[in-house]
Amino acid sequence: MPKASVRMAYAYDRLRAYPPEVAGRIATAIGNALGVRGEEAVLLELGVGTGRIALPLIARGYRYLALDKDPGMLEVFRQKAAGVMRKVRLIEADARAIPLPDESVHGVIVVHLWHLLPDWPKALAEALRVLKPGGVLLEGWDEMEAEEERLIQERWRFLVEAEGVGVVRGLHRRRLGEVEEALKRLGLRPKTKQVVQWREERTLRQALEALEERLYSFTQLVPEEVHERIMPGLWTWAQGEFGDLDRFFTLERSFTLRATRMA
């Protein structure tokens, strides 16, 4: 397994995690939207990552199919779920070719995945294929806002574009709209609700580390050699701009859930 894959997984786990009370409220919202009664619910998560959505649901007794194509993410997830693996199956596979039978799960969870797939309709079709009648597609996403974070990301973008490489922003939000329209064309009725809002303290150093480890999708389309070349300049700029990089700033965050029930 590539060391870089595992390192990125640990960085993702450290910098993109939810506080326990937030994770609990997200799990409650997913359980309420699922609405399974009288049988043991089986959940499939596409792009499970390190388990920030999965683990609170597993703790509540759900059978969980954890799919990811990144072995590093699955390895970190396996370590974190070691005490509850009895109800968990790890699946190293692509979301566009889910190795499960038709109509085999009660819920499919998709958080921050569609925009990573140029041919996302294949993954959407697969997600709907494996859902039982009356099953629910559960899409989730974060929103984050802080002036300091915005300034750092804009400087990163400036440095990348100075190397002659374009940076695509806003794909995540556009893709959510495209998926919603696709669901409506199928006669389905997606329902969207903001589940929780919270504030989080983060250091400037952590904001820089998130960029350095390429934890945001907009960084992953930039060639590795360009990203590595501009990062020292970004650290130098941040030091001059902000001074103490271990200073905290407040990040406004929220989580939204979109639930679509099959006929």
PDB file of N, CA and C in Angstrom, residues 88-169:
ATOM      1  N   VAL A  88     -19.449  -5.034  10.079  1.00  0.00           N
ATOM      2  CA  VAL A  88     -18.888  -4.210   9.012  1.00  0.00           C
ATOM      3  C   VAL A  88     -18.232  -5.096   7.952  1.00  0.00           C
ATOM      4  N   ARG A  89     -18.447  -4.747   6.700  1.00  0.00           N
ATOM      5  CA  ARG A  89     -17.740  -5.387   5.586  1.00  0.00           C
ATOM      6  C   ARG A  89     -17.025  -4.305   4.799  1.00  0.00           C
ATOM      7  N   LEU A  90     -15.712  -4.422   4.674  1.00  0.00           N
ATOM      8  CA  LEU A  90     -14.934  -3.486   3.874  1.00  0.00           C
ATOM      9  C   LEU A  90     -14.929  -3.948   2.422  1.00  0.00           C
ATOM     10  N   ILE A  91     -15.166  -3.009   1.510  1.00  0.00           N
ATOM     11  CA  ILE A  91     -15.212  -3.325   0.077  1.00  0.00           C
ATOM     12  C   ILE A  91     -14.278  -2.364  -0.653  1.00  0.00           C
ATOM     13  N   GLU A  92     -13.166  -2.864  -1.152  1.00  0.00           N
ATOM     14  CA  GLU A  92     -12.268  -2.036  -1.960  1.00  0.00           C
ATOM     15  C   GLU A  92     -12.731  -2.130  -3.408  1.00  0.00           C
ATOM     16  N   ALA A  93     -13.429  -1.100  -3.859  1.00  0.00           N
ATOM     17  CA  ALA A  93     -14.035  -1.132  -5.180  1.00  0.00           C
ATOM     18  C   ALA A  93     -14.369   0.284  -5.621  1.00  0.00           C
ATOM     19  N   ASP A  94     -14.717   0.411  -6.897  1.00  0.00           N
ATOM     20  CA  ASP A  94     -15.112   1.684  -7.486  1.00  0.00           C
ATOM     21  C   ASP A  94     -16.625   1.842  -7.362  1.00  0.00           C
ATOM     22  N   ALA A  95     -17.070   3.038  -7.008  1.00  0.00           N
ATOM     23  CA  ALA A  95     -18.509   3.295  -6.847  1.00  0.00           C
ATOM     24  C   ALA A  95     -19.263   3.153  -8.158  1.00  0.00           C
ATOM     25  N   ARG A  96     -18.548   3.155  -9.277  1.00  0.00           N
ATOM     26  CA  ARG A  96     -19.206   3.015 -10.580  1.00  0.00           C
ATOM     27  C   ARG A  96     -19.421   1.552 -10.963  1.00  0.00           C
ATOM     28  N   ALA A  97     -18.949   0.642 -10.110  1.00  0.00           N
ATOM     29  CA  ALA A  97     -19.145  -0.795 -10.341  1.00  0.00           C
ATOM     30  C   ALA A  97     -19.253  -1.468  -8.977  1.00  0.00           C
ATOM     31  N   ILE A  98     -20.386  -1.315  -8.323  1.00  0.00           N
ATOM     32  CA  ILE A  98     -20.576  -1.815  -6.960  1.00  0.00           C
ATOM     33  C   ILE A  98     -20.765  -3.335  -6.990  1.00  0.00           C
ATOM     34  N   PRO A  99     -19.927  -4.088  -6.296  1.00  0.00           N
ATOM     35  CA  PRO A  99     -20.016  -5.553  -6.342  1.00  0.00           C
ATOM     36  C   PRO A  99     -21.071  -6.116  -5.389  1.00  0.00           C
ATOM     37  N   LEU A 100     -22.317  -5.678  -5.586  1.00  0.00           N
ATOM     38  CA  LEU A 100     -23.445  -6.126  -4.771  1.00  0.00           C
ATOM     39  C   LEU A 100     -24.630  -6.443  -5.679  1.00  0.00           C
ATOM     40  N   PRO A 101     -25.516  -7.341  -5.236  1.00  0.00           N
ATOM     41  CA  PRO A 101     -26.708  -7.658  -6.031  1.00  0.00           C
ATOM     42  C   PRO A 101     -27.692  -6.494  -6.083  1.00  0.00           C
ATOM     43  N   ASP A 102     -28.608  -6.548  -7.024  1.00  0.00           N
ATOM     44  CA  ASP A 102     -29.693  -5.575  -7.111  1.00  0.00           C
ATOM     45  C   ASP A 102     -30.524  -5.617  -5.820  1.00  0.00           C
ATOM     46  N   GLU A 103     -31.045  -4.465  -5.444  1.00  0.00           N
ATOM     47  CA  GLU A 103     -32.007  -4.347  -4.339  1.00  0.00           C
ATOM     48  C   GLU A 103     -31.537  -5.072  -3.082  1.00  0.00           C
ATOM     49  N   SER A 104     -30.318  -4.752  -2.653  1.00  0.00           N
ATOM     50  CA  SER A 104     -29.725  -5.490  -1.530  1.00  0.00           C
ATOM     51  C   SER A 104     -29.486  -4.656  -0.274  1.00  0.00           C
ATOM     52  N   VAL A 105     -29.674  -3.326  -0.334  1.00  0.00           N
ATOM     53  CA  VAL A 105     -29.417  -2.496   0.842  1.00  0.00           C
ATOM     54  C   VAL A 105     -30.578  -1.533   1.070  1.00  0.00           C
ATOM     55  N   HIS A 106     -30.731  -1.108   2.327  1.00  0.00           N
ATOM     56  CA  HIS A 106     -31.810  -0.183   2.693  1.00  0.00           C
ATOM     57  C   HIS A 106     -31.432   1.283   2.460  1.00  0.00           C
ATOM     58  N   GLY A 107     -30.155   1.582   2.546  1.00  0.00           N
ATOM     59  CA  GLY A 107     -29.706   2.963   2.371  1.00  0.00           C
ATOM     60  C   GLY A 107     -28.340   3.016   1.716  1.00  0.00           C
ATOM     61  N   VAL A 108     -28.160   3.987   0.828  1.00  0.00           N
ATOM     62  CA  VAL A 108     -26.843   4.261   0.234  1.00  0.00           C
ATOM     63  C   VAL A 108     -26.447   5.672   0.634  1.00  0.00           C
ATOM     64  N   ILE A 109     -25.304   5.789   1.291  1.00  0.00           N
ATOM     65  CA  ILE A 109     -24.806   7.077   1.783  1.00  0.00           C
ATOM     66  C   ILE A 109     -23.700   7.573   0.862  1.00  0.00           C
ATOM     67  N   VAL A 110     -23.810   8.821   0.443  1.00  0.00           N
ATOM     68  CA  VAL A 110     -22.824   9.436  -0.450  1.00  0.00           C
ATOM     69  C   VAL A 110     -22.503  10.821   0.088  1.00  0.00           C
ATOM     70  N   VAL A 111     -21.292  11.005   0.591  1.00  0.00           N
ATOM     71  CA  VAL A 111     -20.879  12.298   1.146  1.00  0.00           C
ATOM     72  C   VAL A 111     -19.620  12.769   0.416  1.00  0.00           C
ATOM     73  N   HIS A 112     -19.726  13.913  -0.256  1.00  0.00           N
ATOM     74  CA  HIS A 112     -18.574  14.516  -0.956  1.00  0.00           C
ATOM     75  C   HIS A 112     -17.923  13.536  -1.925  1.00  0.00           C
ATOM     76  N   LEU A 113     -18.715  12.971  -2.829  1.00  0.00           N
ATOM     77  CA  LEU A 113     -18.165  12.019  -3.797  1.00  0.00           C
ATOM     78  C   LEU A 113     -18.479  12.388  -5.240  1.00  0.00           C
ATOM     79  N   TRP A 114     -19.696  12.834  -5.522  1.00  0.00           N
ATOM     80  CA  TRP A 114     -20.115  13.011  -6.914  1.00  0.00           C
ATOM     81  C   TRP A 114     -19.130  13.863  -7.716  1.00  0.00           C
ATOM     82  N   HIS A 115     -18.634  14.936  -7.111  1.00  0.00           N
ATOM     83  CA  HIS A 115     -17.779  15.858  -7.863  1.00  0.00           C
ATOM     84  C   HIS A 115     -16.401  15.276  -8.165  1.00  0.00           C
ATOM     85  N   LEU A 116     -16.064  14.135  -7.548  1.00  0.00           N
ATOM     86  CA  LEU A 116     -14.785  13.479  -7.834  1.00  0.00           C
ATOM     87  C   LEU A 116     -14.880  12.535  -9.024  1.00  0.00           C
ATOM     88  N   LEU A 117     -16.093  12.340  -9.547  1.00  0.00           N
ATOM     89  CA  LEU A 117     -16.325  11.359 -10.612  1.00  0.00           C
ATOM     90  C   LEU A 117     -16.806  12.071 -11.878  1.00  0.00           C
ATOM     91  N   PRO A 118     -15.959  12.182 -12.915  1.00  0.00           N
ATOM     92  CA  PRO A 118     -16.414  12.806 -14.163  1.00  0.00           C
ATOM     93  C   PRO A 118     -17.635  12.089 -14.749  1.00  0.00           C
ATOM     94  N   ASP A 119     -17.679  10.758 -14.624  1.00  0.00           N
ATOM     95  CA  ASP A 119     -18.819   9.992 -15.126  1.00  0.00           C
ATOM     96  C   ASP A 119     -19.734   9.587 -13.967  1.00  0.00           C
ATOM     97  N   TRP A 120     -20.108  10.576 -13.167  1.00  0.00           N
ATOM     98  CA  TRP A 120     -20.937  10.340 -11.978  1.00  0.00           C
ATOM     99  C   TRP A 120     -22.260   9.643 -12.268  1.00  0.00           C
ATOM    100  N   PRO A 121     -22.882   9.791 -13.469  1.00  0.00           N
ATOM    101  CA  PRO A 121     -24.145   9.071 -13.684  1.00  0.00           C
ATOM    102  C   PRO A 121     -24.017   7.555 -13.518  1.00  0.00           C
ATOM    103  N   LYS A 122     -22.840   6.998 -13.797  1.00  0.00           N
ATOM    104  CA  LYS A 122     -22.646   5.561 -13.589  1.00  0.00           C
ATOM    105  C   LYS A 122     -22.756   5.217 -12.102  1.00  0.00           C
ATOM    106  N   ALA A 123     -22.132   6.029 -11.264  1.00  0.00           N
ATOM    107  CA  ALA A 123     -22.191   5.777  -9.821  1.00  0.00           C
ATOM    108  C   ALA A 123     -23.602   5.975  -9.291  1.00  0.00           C
ATOM    109  N   LEU A 124     -24.306   6.987  -9.799  1.00  0.00           N
ATOM    110  CA  LEU A 124     -25.683   7.208  -9.363  1.00  0.00           C
ATOM    111  C   LEU A 124     -26.553   6.025  -9.762  1.00  0.00           C
ATOM    112  N   ALA A 125     -26.398   5.544 -10.992  1.00  0.00           N
ATOM    113  CA  ALA A 125     -27.181   4.392 -11.442  1.00  0.00           C
ATOM    114  C   ALA A 125     -26.892   3.164 -10.584  1.00  0.00           C
ATOM    115  N   GLU A 126     -25.637   2.968 -10.221  1.00  0.00           N
ATOM    116  CA  GLU A 126     -25.266   1.839  -9.369  1.00  0.00           C
ATOM    117  C   GLU A 126     -25.869   1.982  -7.975  1.00  0.00           C
ATOM    118  N   ALA A 127     -25.842   3.186  -7.429  1.00  0.00           N
ATOM    119  CA  ALA A 127     -26.423   3.421  -6.099  1.00  0.00           C
ATOM    120  C   ALA A 127     -27.911   3.096  -6.098  1.00  0.00           C
ATOM    121  N   LEU A 128     -28.617   3.522  -7.135  1.00  0.00           N
ATOM    122  CA  LEU A 128     -30.055   3.263  -7.213  1.00  0.00           C
ATOM    123  C   LEU A 128     -30.332   1.781  -7.480  1.00  0.00           C
ATOM    124  N   ARG A 129     -29.445   1.132  -8.217  1.00  0.00           N
ATOM    125  CA  ARG A 129     -29.627  -0.294  -8.524  1.00  0.00           C
ATOM    126  C   ARG A 129     -29.613  -1.157  -7.277  1.00  0.00           C
ATOM    127  N   VAL A 130     -28.719  -0.855  -6.329  1.00  0.00           N
ATOM    128  CA  VAL A 130     -28.572  -1.729  -5.161  1.00  0.00           C
ATOM    129  C   VAL A 130     -29.565  -1.391  -4.053  1.00  0.00           C
ATOM    130  N   LEU A 131     -30.328  -0.309  -4.195  1.00  0.00           N
ATOM    131  CA  LEU A 131     -31.319   0.051  -3.174  1.00  0.00           C
ATOM    132  C   LEU A 131     -32.559  -0.837  -3.275  1.00  0.00           C
ATOM    133  N   LYS A 132     -33.037  -1.276  -2.139  1.00  0.00           N
ATOM    134  CA  LYS A 132     -34.293  -2.006  -2.073  1.00  0.00           C
ATOM    135  C   LYS A 132     -35.459  -1.078  -2.412  1.00  0.00           C
ATOM    136  N   PRO A 133     -36.598  -1.615  -2.846  1.00  0.00           N
ATOM    137  CA  PRO A 133     -37.789  -0.774  -2.978  1.00  0.00           C
ATOM    138  C   PRO A 133     -38.091  -0.095  -1.636  1.00  0.00           C
ATOM    139  N   GLY A 134     -38.303   1.199  -1.679  1.00  0.00           N
ATOM    140  CA  GLY A 134     -38.506   1.955  -0.446  1.00  0.00           C
ATOM    141  C   GLY A 134     -37.216   2.361   0.238  1.00  0.00           C
ATOM    142  N   GLY A 135     -36.080   1.940  -0.320  1.00  0.00           N
ATOM    143  CA  GLY A 135     -34.785   2.338   0.225  1.00  0.00           C
ATOM    144  C   GLY A 135     -34.501   3.807  -0.030  1.00  0.00           C
ATOM    145  N   VAL A 136     -33.452   4.320   0.610  1.00  0.00           N
ATOM    146  CA  VAL A 136     -33.196   5.764   0.570  1.00  0.00           C
ATOM    147  C   VAL A 136     -31.755   6.061   0.148  1.00  0.00           C
ATOM    148  N   LEU A 137     -31.615   6.959  -0.829  1.00  0.00           N
ATOM    149  CA  LEU A 137     -30.318   7.533  -1.173  1.00  0.00           C
ATOM    150  C   LEU A 137     -30.094   8.718  -0.252  1.00  0.00           C
ATOM    151  N   LEU A 138     -28.979   8.714   0.487  1.00  0.00           N
ATOM    152  CA  LEU A 138     -28.695   9.728   1.509  1.00  0.00           C
ATOM    153  C   LEU A 138     -27.405  10.461   1.124  1.00  0.00           C
ATOM    154  N   GLU A 139     -27.560  11.671   0.595  1.00  0.00           N
ATOM    155  CA  GLU A 139     -26.413  12.473   0.185  1.00  0.00           C
ATOM    156  C   GLU A 139     -26.136  13.530   1.251  1.00  0.00           C
ATOM    157  N   GLY A 140     -24.877  13.709   1.582  1.00  0.00           N
ATOM    158  CA  GLY A 140     -24.531  14.712   2.577  1.00  0.00           C
ATOM    159  C   GLY A 140     -23.364  15.567   2.121  1.00  0.00           C
ATOM    160  N   TRP A 141     -23.310  16.788   2.657  1.00  0.00           N
ATOM    161  CA  TRP A 141     -22.169  17.656   2.337  1.00  0.00           C
ATOM    162  C   TRP A 141     -21.971  18.704   3.422  1.00  0.00           C
ATOM    163  N   ASP A 142     -20.717  19.133   3.527  1.00  0.00           N
ATOM    164  CA  ASP A 142     -20.322  20.185   4.472  1.00  0.00           C
ATOM    165  C   ASP A 142     -20.297  21.535   3.775  1.00  0.00           C
ATOM    166  N   GLU A 143     -20.467  22.552   4.558  1.00  0.00           N
ATOM    167  CA  GLU A 143     -20.165  23.929   4.148  1.00  0.00           C
ATOM    168  C   GLU A 143     -19.211  24.489   5.186  1.00  0.00           C
ATOM    169  N   MET A 144     -18.159  25.178   4.738  1.00  0.00           N
ATOM    170  CA  MET A 144     -17.172  25.777   5.650  1.00  0.00           C
ATOM    171  C   MET A 144     -16.899  27.207   5.213  1.00  0.00           C
ATOM    172  N   GLU A 145     -16.786  28.093   6.205  1.00  0.00           N
ATOM    173  CA  GLU A 145     -16.561  29.500   5.863  1.00  0.00           C
ATOM    174  C   GLU A 145     -15.720  30.169   6.942  1.00  0.00           C
ATOM    175  N   ALA A 146     -14.621  30.792   6.501  1.00  0.00           N
ATOM    176  CA  ALA A 146     -13.781  31.616   7.373  1.00  0.00           C
ATOM    177  C   ALA A 146     -12.916  32.499   6.474  1.00  0.00           C
ATOM    178  N   GLU A 147     -12.759  33.744   6.838  1.00  0.00           N
ATOM    179  CA  GLU A 147     -11.997  34.674   6.016  1.00  0.00           C
ATOM    180  C   GLU A 147     -10.548  34.222   5.872  1.00  0.00           C
ATOM    181  N   GLU A 148      -9.953  33.748   6.966  1.00  0.00           N
ATOM    182  CA  GLU A 148      -8.551  33.315   6.916  1.00  0.00           C
ATOM    183  C   GLU A 148      -8.371  32.137   5.946  1.00  0.00           C
ATOM    184  N   GLU A 149      -9.293  31.196   6.028  1.00  0.00           N
ATOM    185  CA  GLU A 149      -9.238  30.041   5.119  1.00  0.00           C
ATOM    186  C   GLU A 149      -9.377  30.485   3.662  1.00  0.00           C
ATOM    187  N   ARG A 150     -10.290  31.413   3.430  1.00  0.00           N
ATOM    188  CA  ARG A 150     -10.500  31.908   2.062  1.00  0.00           C
ATOM    189  C   ARG A 150      -9.242  32.574   1.519  1.00  0.00           C
ATOM    190  N   LEU A 151      -8.590  33.402   2.348  1.00  0.00           N
ATOM    191  CA  LEU A 151      -7.380  34.099   1.900  1.00  0.00           C
ATOM    192  C   LEU A 151      -6.258  33.127   1.563  1.00  0.00           C
ATOM    193  N   ILE A 152      -6.090  32.102   2.381  1.00  0.00           N
ATOM    194  CA  ILE A 152      -5.035  31.113   2.139  1.00  0.00           C
ATOM    195  C   ILE A 152      -5.315  30.339   0.845  1.00  0.00           C
ATOM    196  N   GLN A 153      -6.565  29.944   0.651  1.00  0.00           N
ATOM    197  CA  GLN A 153      -6.904  29.196  -0.558  1.00  0.00           C
ATOM    198  C   GLN A 153      -6.778  30.056  -1.803  1.00  0.00           C
ATOM    199  N   GLU A 154      -7.120  31.332  -1.695  1.00  0.00           N
ATOM    200  CA  GLU A 154      -6.976  32.230  -2.845  1.00  0.00           C
ATOM    201  C   GLU A 154      -5.504  32.439  -3.196  1.00  0.00           C
ATOM    202  N   ARG A 155      -4.652  32.532  -2.179  1.00  0.00           N
ATOM    203  CA  ARG A 155      -3.221  32.671  -2.457  1.00  0.00           C
ATOM    204  C   ARG A 155      -2.682  31.410  -3.115  1.00  0.00           C
ATOM    205  N   TRP A 156      -3.110  30.237  -2.628  1.00  0.00           N
ATOM    206  CA  TRP A 156      -2.715  28.972  -3.264  1.00  0.00           C
ATOM    207  C   TRP A 156      -3.113  28.978  -4.737  1.00  0.00           C
ATOM    208  N   ARG A 157      -4.337  29.418  -5.003  1.00  0.00           N
ATOM    209  CA  ARG A 157      -4.818  29.469  -6.385  1.00  0.00           C
ATOM    210  C   ARG A 157      -3.971  30.418  -7.231  1.00  0.00           C
ATOM    211  N   PHE A 158      -3.642  31.582  -6.670  1.00  0.00           N
ATOM    212  CA  PHE A 158      -2.814  32.550  -7.397  1.00  0.00           C
ATOM    213  C   PHE A 158      -1.461  31.941  -7.775  1.00  0.00           C
ATOM    214  N   LEU A 159      -0.855  31.234  -6.831  1.00  0.00           N
ATOM    215  CA  LEU A 159       0.463  30.638  -7.088  1.00  0.00           C
ATOM    216  C   LEU A 159       0.382  29.520  -8.129  1.00  0.00           C
ATOM    217  N   VAL A 160      -0.668  28.723  -8.083  1.00  0.00           N
ATOM    218  CA  VAL A 160      -0.850  27.655  -9.073  1.00  0.00           C
ATOM    219  C   VAL A 160      -1.050  28.240 -10.459  1.00  0.00           C
ATOM    220  N   GLU A 161      -1.916  29.257 -10.562  1.00  0.00           N
ATOM    221  CA  GLU A 161      -2.188  29.851 -11.869  1.00  0.00           C
ATOM    222  C   GLU A 161      -0.977  30.593 -12.421  1.00  0.00           C
ATOM    223  N   ALA A 162      -0.104  31.073 -11.534  1.00  0.00           N
ATOM    224  CA  ALA A 162       1.158  31.687 -11.987  1.00  0.00           C
ATOM    225  C   ALA A 162       2.074  30.665 -12.653  1.00  0.00           C
ATOM    226  N   GLU A 163       1.826  29.384 -12.375  1.00  0.00           N
ATOM    227  CA  GLU A 163       2.581  28.293 -13.015  1.00  0.00           C
ATOM    228  C   GLU A 163       1.943  27.871 -14.336  1.00  0.00           C
ATOM    229  N   GLY A 164       0.865  28.551 -14.715  1.00  0.00           N
ATOM    230  CA  GLY A 164       0.201  28.236 -15.977  1.00  0.00           C
ATOM    231  C   GLY A 164      -0.827  27.122 -15.888  1.00  0.00           C
ATOM    232  N   VAL A 165      -1.270  26.815 -14.680  1.00  0.00           N
ATOM    233  CA  VAL A 165      -2.245  25.746 -14.465  1.00  0.00           C
ATOM    234  C   VAL A 165      -3.547  26.349 -13.950  1.00  0.00           C
ATOM    235  N   GLY A 166      -4.648  26.027 -14.594  1.00  0.00           N
ATOM    236  CA  GLY A 166      -5.944  26.526 -14.155  1.00  0.00           C
ATOM    237  C   GLY A 166      -6.472  25.768 -12.950  1.00  0.00           C
ATOM    238  N   VAL A 167      -7.254  26.441 -12.125  1.00  0.00           N
ATOM    239  CA  VAL A 167      -7.864  25.830 -10.937  1.00  0.00           C
ATOM    240  C   VAL A 167      -9.382  25.900 -11.084  1.00  0.00           C
ATOM    241  N   VAL A 168     -10.030  24.752 -10.976  1.00  0.00           N
ATOM    242  CA  VAL A 168     -11.487  24.679 -11.098  1.00  0.00           C
ATOM    243  C   VAL A 168     -12.092  24.689  -9.701  1.00  0.00           C
ATOM    244  N   ARG A 169     -12.923  25.700  -9.409  1.00  0.00           N
ATOM    245  CA  ARG A 169     -13.633  25.787  -8.133  1.00  0.00           C
ATOM    246  C   ARG A 169     -15.132  25.722  -8.388  1.00  0.00           C
TER     247      ARG A 169
END
